[in-house]
Amino acid sequence: MPLLNTHQRAILLMIIAPTLWSIAGVLTRHLDAARGFEVTFWRSFFSAIFVAGTLLATRGWSKAVATVTAVGHLGVLSGVMWSIMFMCFMIALTKTTVANTLIVMSVSPLLTAFLAWMFLKQRIAQRTWVAIIAAFIGILWMFVHGLSAVQGQHLVGMTIAMAVPVAAAINLIAIKRTGHGVDLVPAVLLGSVFSAGMMLPLAWPLQASLHDIVILAILGFFQLGLPCILMVRAARSLTAPEVSLLALLEVLLGPLWTWLGAGEVPARETLIGGAVVMAALVFNELAAIRSVAVSRS
């Protein structure tokens, strides 16, 4: 008997993925010269190297190329959505605060649930709706005191940030629509290549120091490429709303790593809101386990 069943392994992957995503803030705090577009370029560039290397190491040249060319139109759509997420997140941070950006991104589970219902005809369990709403309230509570006036540059930044949850929701629907027959790990490669290619002209001339390159390589390999691969794997066994809901761990853990690694002590509201988010995630998964147990009894 395996220690974990398929669903439990998928949940584990979707815990690891946002945990890795959440280290972006604390690592970028230690950059010397790289900023904005250049950070996005290097991060995407190294992500492309990591994903391409993973495909070659696990499948060989011919099978890796065949896998990339077999993604189809939904795979290309997924790649475009990945690139939008990679780019718009960093661009939004240059226009508004992290708090404003995260508040906008927190609508992703609601958008994903709606699109899953509309395009996948997927019935969303009542427990999942409750968890999504509770998590959304918790995130609003976390950042309500950091919300800047929504005008001028902040409004521009939040408008750009809105592309992230929209792209994330569409991406999850595309991944679920392909089913198990098409491997969409190459879509992460496509997204990284699209993002790096579009950011390079805006980032030129490059100013990153060797110190920055090392940090950005870590970001590309372990904060972007690896967790995105894990998310694609996990999405095979989880519903789209479940994936989107578990991804909120990034919002919960990000301030924690910044506190531990950059000395930014989280506010009381962050701790309270984080507890609400964690409770919502635990509630949803425990309710799912109980539902399965009841159905088998």
Short mmCIF file of C-alpha atoms in Angstrom, two decimals:
data_model
loop_
_atom_site.label_atom_id
_atom_site.label_comp_id
_atom_site.label_asym_id
_atom_site.label_seq_id
_atom_site.Cartn_x
_atom_site.Cartn_y
_atom_site.Cartn_z
CA MET A 1 0.00 0.00 0.00
CA PRO A 2 1.41 3.43 -0.91
CA LEU A 3 1.78 5.94 1.91
CA LEU A 4 -0.31 8.48 -0.02
CA ASN A 5 -3.07 8.00 -2.56
CA THR A 6 -3.22 9.98 -5.81
CA HIS A 7 -5.36 12.78 -4.38
CA GLN A 8 -3.15 13.16 -1.31
CA ARG A 9 0.01 13.28 -3.44
CA ALA A 10 -1.60 16.01 -5.54
CA ILE A 11 -2.42 18.01 -2.41
CA LEU A 12 1.19 17.63 -1.24
CA LEU A 13 2.45 18.94 -4.59
CA MET A 14 0.04 21.88 -4.32
CA ILE A 15 1.42 22.68 -0.89
CA ILE A 16 5.02 22.57 -2.10
CA ALA A 17 4.31 24.71 -5.20
CA PRO A 18 2.92 27.85 -3.51
CA THR A 19 5.48 27.48 -0.74
CA LEU A 20 8.19 27.83 -3.39
CA TRP A 21 6.31 30.65 -5.14
CA SER A 22 6.17 32.53 -1.83
CA ILE A 23 9.96 33.00 -1.59
CA ALA A 24 9.97 35.61 -4.39
CA GLY A 25 9.55 38.60 -2.10
CA VAL A 26 12.30 37.78 0.38
CA LEU A 27 14.82 36.93 -2.37
CA THR A 28 14.15 40.04 -4.44
CA ARG A 29 14.76 42.13 -1.31
CA HIS A 30 18.43 41.15 -1.61
CA LEU A 31 18.96 42.18 -5.25
CA ASP A 32 21.63 44.83 -5.94
CA ALA A 33 20.79 46.42 -9.28
CA ALA A 34 18.22 44.33 -11.17
CA ARG A 35 14.74 45.83 -11.10
CA GLY A 36 11.34 45.49 -12.77
CA PHE A 37 11.54 44.27 -16.35
CA GLU A 38 15.05 42.86 -15.89
CA VAL A 39 13.96 40.76 -12.90
CA THR A 40 11.10 39.36 -14.98
CA PHE A 41 13.42 38.64 -17.92
CA TRP A 42 16.07 36.78 -15.93
CA ARG A 43 13.53 34.88 -13.85
CA SER A 44 11.72 33.71 -17.00
CA PHE A 45 15.00 32.97 -18.77
CA PHE A 46 16.24 30.69 -15.99
CA SER A 47 12.79 29.10 -15.68
CA ALA A 48 12.96 28.20 -19.38
CA ILE A 49 16.40 26.63 -18.87
CA PHE A 50 15.16 24.62 -15.88
CA VAL A 51 12.01 23.30 -17.57
CA ALA A 52 13.86 22.50 -20.81
CA GLY A 53 16.58 20.72 -18.83
CA THR A 54 13.95 18.74 -16.91
CA LEU A 55 12.27 17.63 -20.12
CA LEU A 56 15.58 16.60 -21.68
CA ALA A 57 16.78 14.78 -18.56
CA THR A 58 13.56 12.81 -18.12
CA ARG A 59 12.66 12.08 -21.76
CA GLY A 60 15.64 12.57 -23.99
CA TRP A 61 15.91 14.93 -26.95
CA SER A 62 13.47 13.32 -29.38
CA LYS A 63 10.70 12.66 -26.85
CA ALA A 64 11.12 16.12 -25.30
CA VAL A 65 10.71 17.79 -28.71
CA ALA A 66 7.73 15.56 -29.49
CA THR A 67 6.11 16.47 -26.17
CA VAL A 68 6.52 20.19 -26.82
CA THR A 69 5.07 19.95 -30.33
CA ALA A 70 2.13 17.85 -29.10
CA VAL A 71 0.70 20.40 -26.67
CA GLY A 72 -1.88 21.60 -29.21
CA HIS A 73 -3.88 24.82 -29.13
CA LEU A 74 -4.81 24.44 -25.45
CA GLY A 75 -1.13 23.99 -24.61
CA VAL A 76 -0.23 27.17 -26.47
CA LEU A 77 -3.08 28.96 -24.68
CA SER A 78 -1.70 27.69 -21.36
CA GLY A 79 1.76 28.94 -22.32
CA VAL A 80 0.39 32.39 -23.14
CA MET A 81 -1.43 32.48 -19.79
CA TRP A 82 1.75 31.49 -17.94
CA SER A 83 3.64 34.31 -19.67
CA ILE A 84 0.94 36.84 -18.74
CA MET A 85 1.16 35.77 -15.11
CA PHE A 86 4.97 35.90 -15.12
CA MET A 87 5.04 39.39 -16.63
CA CYS A 88 2.07 41.16 -15.09
CA PHE A 89 2.90 40.20 -11.51
CA MET A 90 6.30 41.90 -11.65
CA ILE A 91 5.07 44.88 -13.70
CA ALA A 92 2.23 45.46 -11.23
CA LEU A 93 4.74 45.59 -8.38
CA THR A 94 6.52 48.47 -10.11
CA LYS A 95 3.28 50.47 -10.20
CA THR A 96 1.65 49.75 -6.84
CA THR A 97 2.28 48.09 -3.49
CA VAL A 98 2.65 44.38 -2.84
CA ALA A 99 -0.49 44.58 -0.68
CA ASN A 100 -2.57 46.04 -3.50
CA THR A 101 -1.27 43.43 -5.93
CA LEU A 102 -2.02 40.51 -3.62
CA ILE A 103 -5.53 41.77 -2.88
CA VAL A 104 -6.31 41.78 -6.59
CA MET A 105 -4.73 38.35 -7.09
CA SER A 106 -6.79 36.85 -4.27
CA VAL A 107 -9.91 36.80 -6.45
CA SER A 108 -8.38 33.92 -8.44
CA PRO A 109 -10.31 31.11 -6.66
CA LEU A 110 -13.63 32.85 -7.29
CA LEU A 111 -12.83 33.36 -10.99
CA THR A 112 -11.59 29.78 -11.32
CA ALA A 113 -14.70 28.33 -9.70
CA PHE A 114 -16.93 30.39 -12.00
CA LEU A 115 -15.04 29.38 -15.17
CA ALA A 116 -14.95 25.72 -14.08
CA TRP A 117 -18.72 25.81 -13.65
CA MET A 118 -19.21 27.57 -17.00
CA PHE A 119 -16.78 25.70 -19.28
CA LEU A 120 -16.16 22.40 -17.54
CA LYS A 121 -19.73 22.00 -16.25
CA GLN A 122 -18.05 21.20 -12.96
CA ARG A 123 -20.22 21.23 -9.87
CA ILE A 124 -18.48 23.18 -7.12
CA ALA A 125 -19.01 21.68 -3.68
CA GLN A 126 -20.61 23.95 -1.11
CA ARG A 127 -17.63 23.42 1.21
CA THR A 128 -15.31 24.77 -1.51
CA TRP A 129 -17.43 27.90 -1.98
CA VAL A 130 -17.36 28.45 1.79
CA ALA A 131 -13.59 27.98 1.89
CA ILE A 132 -13.03 30.32 -1.08
CA ILE A 133 -15.12 33.09 0.47
CA ALA A 134 -13.52 32.62 3.89
CA ALA A 135 -10.02 32.74 2.39
CA PHE A 136 -10.90 35.86 0.41
CA ILE A 137 -12.14 37.58 3.58
CA GLY A 138 -8.97 36.54 5.41
CA ILE A 139 -6.74 38.00 2.69
CA LEU A 140 -8.69 41.26 2.66
CA TRP A 141 -8.25 41.45 6.43
CA MET A 142 -4.51 40.77 6.10
CA PHE A 143 -3.87 43.71 3.81
CA VAL A 144 -6.67 46.17 4.55
CA HIS A 145 -4.34 48.52 6.45
CA GLY A 146 -1.78 48.39 3.64
CA LEU A 147 -4.24 49.18 0.87
CA SER A 148 -3.15 52.42 -0.77
CA ALA A 149 -5.50 54.92 -2.28
CA VAL A 150 -6.80 53.46 -5.52
CA GLN A 151 -5.87 56.26 -7.89
CA GLY A 152 -3.13 57.30 -10.28
CA GLN A 153 -0.25 54.83 -10.50
CA HIS A 154 -1.87 52.54 -7.96
CA LEU A 155 -4.94 52.17 -10.14
CA VAL A 156 -2.72 51.37 -13.15
CA GLY A 157 -0.82 48.77 -11.11
CA MET A 158 -3.96 47.11 -9.79
CA THR A 159 -5.47 47.03 -13.28
CA ILE A 160 -2.33 45.26 -14.57
CA ALA A 161 -2.41 42.92 -11.56
CA MET A 162 -5.97 41.90 -12.44
CA ALA A 163 -4.55 40.10 -15.48
CA VAL A 164 -2.82 37.62 -13.13
CA PRO A 165 -5.90 35.97 -11.56
CA VAL A 166 -7.75 36.09 -14.89
CA ALA A 167 -4.83 34.36 -16.66
CA ALA A 168 -4.45 31.89 -13.78
CA ALA A 169 -8.11 30.92 -13.97
CA ILE A 170 -8.04 30.50 -17.76
CA ASN A 171 -4.80 28.52 -17.46
CA LEU A 172 -6.33 26.07 -15.00
CA ILE A 173 -9.37 25.57 -17.21
CA ALA A 174 -7.08 24.90 -20.21
CA ILE A 175 -5.06 22.38 -18.17
CA LYS A 176 -8.20 20.59 -17.02
CA ARG A 177 -9.72 20.57 -20.53
CA THR A 178 -6.71 18.73 -21.96
CA GLY A 179 -7.22 15.89 -19.47
CA HIS A 180 -4.55 13.24 -18.96
CA GLY A 181 -3.87 12.69 -22.66
CA VAL A 182 -1.66 15.76 -23.18
CA ASP A 183 1.30 16.71 -21.00
CA LEU A 184 1.22 20.46 -20.35
CA VAL A 185 4.58 20.76 -18.59
CA PRO A 186 5.94 22.08 -21.93
CA ALA A 187 3.39 24.91 -21.63
CA VAL A 188 5.43 26.19 -18.68
CA LEU A 189 8.46 26.21 -21.01
CA LEU A 190 6.49 28.12 -23.64
CA GLY A 191 5.31 30.63 -21.06
CA SER A 192 8.86 31.20 -19.83
CA VAL A 193 10.18 31.68 -23.37
CA PHE A 194 7.32 34.05 -24.31
CA SER A 195 7.88 36.09 -21.13
CA ALA A 196 11.67 36.29 -21.49
CA GLY A 197 11.39 37.24 -25.16
CA MET A 198 8.91 40.04 -24.49
CA MET A 199 10.79 41.41 -21.48
CA LEU A 200 14.31 41.47 -22.98
CA PRO A 201 13.80 44.63 -25.13
CA LEU A 202 12.24 46.43 -22.14
CA ALA A 203 15.01 45.27 -19.78
CA TRP A 204 17.89 46.27 -22.08
CA PRO A 205 20.58 47.31 -21.19
CA LEU A 206 20.91 44.64 -18.52
CA GLN A 207 22.36 45.84 -15.22
CA ALA A 208 22.24 42.76 -12.97
CA SER A 209 25.40 42.01 -11.01
CA LEU A 210 26.78 38.49 -10.59
CA HIS A 211 25.19 38.49 -7.12
CA ASP A 212 21.84 39.33 -8.73
CA ILE A 213 22.25 36.65 -11.40
CA VAL A 214 22.69 33.98 -8.72
CA ILE A 215 19.53 35.10 -6.91
CA LEU A 216 17.58 35.34 -10.16
CA ALA A 217 18.75 31.87 -11.19
CA ILE A 218 17.42 30.51 -7.89
CA LEU A 219 14.15 32.33 -8.56
CA GLY A 220 13.93 30.96 -12.10
CA PHE A 221 14.77 27.37 -11.12
CA PHE A 222 13.09 26.92 -7.76
CA GLN A 223 10.57 29.76 -7.42
CA LEU A 224 9.15 29.59 -10.94
CA GLY A 225 10.08 26.57 -13.06
CA LEU A 226 9.86 23.80 -10.46
CA PRO A 227 6.65 24.87 -8.68
CA CYS A 228 4.86 25.49 -11.99
CA ILE A 229 5.74 21.94 -13.07
CA LEU A 230 4.44 20.65 -9.73
CA MET A 231 1.19 22.58 -10.18
CA VAL A 232 0.62 21.06 -13.62
CA ARG A 233 1.15 17.59 -12.14
CA ALA A 234 -1.17 18.28 -9.20
CA ALA A 235 -3.91 19.67 -11.45
CA ARG A 236 -4.39 16.21 -12.97
CA SER A 237 -5.92 14.92 -9.73
CA LEU A 238 -7.48 18.06 -8.21
CA THR A 239 -10.37 20.22 -9.33
CA ALA A 240 -9.54 23.64 -10.73
CA PRO A 241 -11.02 25.45 -7.68
CA GLU A 242 -9.01 23.21 -5.33
CA VAL A 243 -5.76 24.08 -7.12
CA SER A 244 -6.58 27.79 -7.06
CA LEU A 245 -7.56 27.69 -3.40
CA LEU A 246 -4.40 25.86 -2.31
CA ALA A 247 -2.34 28.34 -4.33
CA LEU A 248 -3.40 31.01 -1.82
CA LEU A 249 -0.73 29.58 0.47
CA GLU A 250 1.64 31.85 -1.48
CA VAL A 251 -0.16 34.90 -0.13
CA LEU A 252 -0.11 33.47 3.39
CA LEU A 253 3.57 32.42 3.43
CA GLY A 254 5.08 35.37 1.55
CA PRO A 255 4.94 37.78 4.53
CA LEU A 256 6.31 35.04 6.81
CA TRP A 257 9.48 34.54 4.73
CA THR A 258 9.92 38.31 4.45
CA TRP A 259 9.69 38.52 8.23
CA LEU A 260 12.25 35.76 8.77
CA GLY A 261 14.58 36.69 5.90
CA ALA A 262 14.32 40.47 5.69
CA GLY A 263 13.27 41.51 9.19
CA GLU A 264 9.82 42.80 8.23
CA VAL A 265 7.61 41.95 11.20
CA PRO A 266 4.07 41.07 10.05
CA ALA A 267 1.24 43.19 11.44
CA ARG A 268 -1.36 41.73 13.77
CA GLU A 269 -3.88 41.89 10.91
CA THR A 270 -1.58 39.71 8.81
CA LEU A 271 -1.43 37.06 11.52
CA ILE A 272 -5.20 37.07 12.02
CA GLY A 273 -5.95 37.03 8.30
CA GLY A 274 -3.37 34.30 7.74
CA ALA A 275 -5.03 32.16 10.39
CA VAL A 276 -8.37 32.57 8.59
CA VAL A 277 -6.83 31.54 5.26
CA MET A 278 -5.14 28.51 6.81
CA ALA A 279 -8.37 27.51 8.54
CA ALA A 280 -10.25 27.76 5.23
CA LEU A 281 -7.71 25.53 3.45
CA VAL A 282 -7.69 22.94 6.25
CA PHE A 283 -11.50 22.98 6.43
CA ASN A 284 -11.84 22.35 2.70
CA GLU A 285 -9.43 19.41 2.64
CA LEU A 286 -10.74 17.80 5.84
CA ALA A 287 -14.29 18.10 4.50
CA ALA A 288 -13.16 16.48 1.25
CA ILE A 289 -11.55 13.58 3.13
CA ARG A 290 -14.69 13.12 5.23
CA SER A 291 -16.87 13.18 2.10
CA VAL A 292 -14.78 10.43 0.50
CA ALA A 293 -14.88 8.35 3.70
CA VAL A 294 -18.67 8.66 3.92
CA SER A 295 -19.15 7.71 0.27
CA ARG A 296 -17.04 4.55 0.75
CA SER A 297 -18.79 3.46 3.93
#
